[in-house]
Amino acid sequence: MEAVKGFLAPLGLNTNSIQDTLKLVVIGGTVETARRASISAWNGFVDSFYLTAHFSQEDYPYDWQALCLDRLMHWLSKQPAWGRSREFEITTRSVGRNQLNQSTTGDLDEEEMDEEDENELDHGRRKRKVAFMPSPDTTHTIYYRGHWLKITRTRRYQDYGHYSALKISVVARNNDILKRLVLEAKREYEKDAEHRVHIFMADTTYACWRWNGARQKRPMNSIVLEPAVKEMLLADCRDFLRSEDWYAERGIPFRRGYLLHGVPGSGKTSLIHSLAGELGLDIYVVSLSSKGMSDNTLTTLMGNVPSRCILLLEDLDAAFTRGISRDSTSTGAPTAPTKAAAEANDGSTLSLSGLLNSLDGVAAAEGRLLFATTNHIERLDPALSRPGRMDVWVNFSNASKWQAEGIFKCFFPSRPSPTSPPSSPSSPDEASTSDASQKNPPGSRRKASAHAVPVLEEAEIAQLAKRFADTIPEGEMSVASLQGYLLKNKTRPRECVEEVSEWVQQEREARARLKREKEEVRQSARRPFLLTKRA
């Protein structure tokens, strides 16, 4: 202080007031430092009792981590305390990436609206539910099994978009409560997702599998094939999944391949979807003609395929034939690339040897069911379709009369006659109709669907189906075309049968006209070449 006085005295300043100010600054700084140190020590002491689990989907290409996050968000959406948050955001997104409902307590449902607005459409779409979700970057408290959980939901933005993260903290001696929470969320999620098939798509950019959501299971009775085909495939798949020890004892790779070949629109992909739902397996889809596909990328993808799943290779014949025509007159030889095609080169370097090594090489996954589809089996290399790679071949042709009759019965429900005993629903539509009547009993506010199918007597449906099948020419119409015609007449079973002859004639004329147009285009393309050759 004496030094400060000696410095300030020549300046003519009041040294006493300055000394008091300096004392206050020193004392205040000391107190503030002590306060911050005590708060930091106290927070560290309190945090030492907390167990914290972090769930994030920041690593964008790898959606494996996002699956656990979605399970927890699905579980939290059903907790009443989660919906009673005092800080929330309003959104119309009540469905997660897995196509499962994630609505929370307090959401505005359409049942709460006026009856005249219930079925009102907004630009061709039904009005969305208004959802109230706890806002991100805030801490929410939930009481769970005798413990208070502090949950913080965050959202961050990156170059590729935004990602979500979840932090759960609890005061406990060990992490058993967090393990129990994760397992309960997993069971709750799987309970709601048991009627869905999870789809994973190959991402050639990062050589990983990207979760593409979940699809409703398709019942096996909605797939109409020739007798015993579905039963054979289903029995073979189940026998393979139970035979892991048998394969190991004999030193045979635990793999099974199925080649589904035939005309387009004959139900190949639909059958795979139905089998996945019946067996409870996920589907991993690889498009061999996708951009950036290479031998290394395919090998990495195949090595990361989990066991007990369906691996689907779509359009196997188009893997190495870039820019070819896939109609019935094509020879399978690649055509000369045009300038536009050359400019749009996708950089695919996949080779046949790379594909073969990925299917049954040393790094290939085991325990999976391999399904490959092709419209032109004659284009496949014998090494690709040999037993060991493709063990079971199934030919899909155009619809037969037997199939036409079965498809008609699947589309139109029937009620048993009064004298016949009650039986199970004969079609998925009838099952859905009965379920809807149970969920929405008479007198409820929900109106009937505008596309309600008239339920006819079982004998009348059988008679209409027989007349419909007799009109369909054997092996001429595809299953997809029949289904398209029935979809246009889904509420008119009688009129559908009466007008089917006219539709068959229109389809024949359309195919003949398309064939003529293709022939004219082919002739016009060859004419300059012939003129050049003559010159």
PDB file of C-alpha atoms in Angstrom, residues 158 447 449 451 493 506 526:
ATOM      1  CA  GLN A 158     -24.274 -31.514 -39.533  1.00  0.00           C
ATOM      2  CA  LYS A 447     -67.362 -43.259 -39.978  1.00  0.00           C
ATOM      3  CA  SER A 449     -64.539 -46.286 -44.961  1.00  0.00           C
ATOM      4  CA  HIS A 451     -63.858 -47.956 -49.935  1.00  0.00           C
ATOM      5  CA  PRO A 493     -67.143 -57.695 -57.357  1.00  0.00           C
ATOM      6  CA  GLN A 506     -58.032 -54.156 -74.198  1.00  0.00           C
ATOM      7  CA  ARG A 526     -31.403 -49.775 -88.137  1.00  0.00           C
TER       8      ARG A 526
END
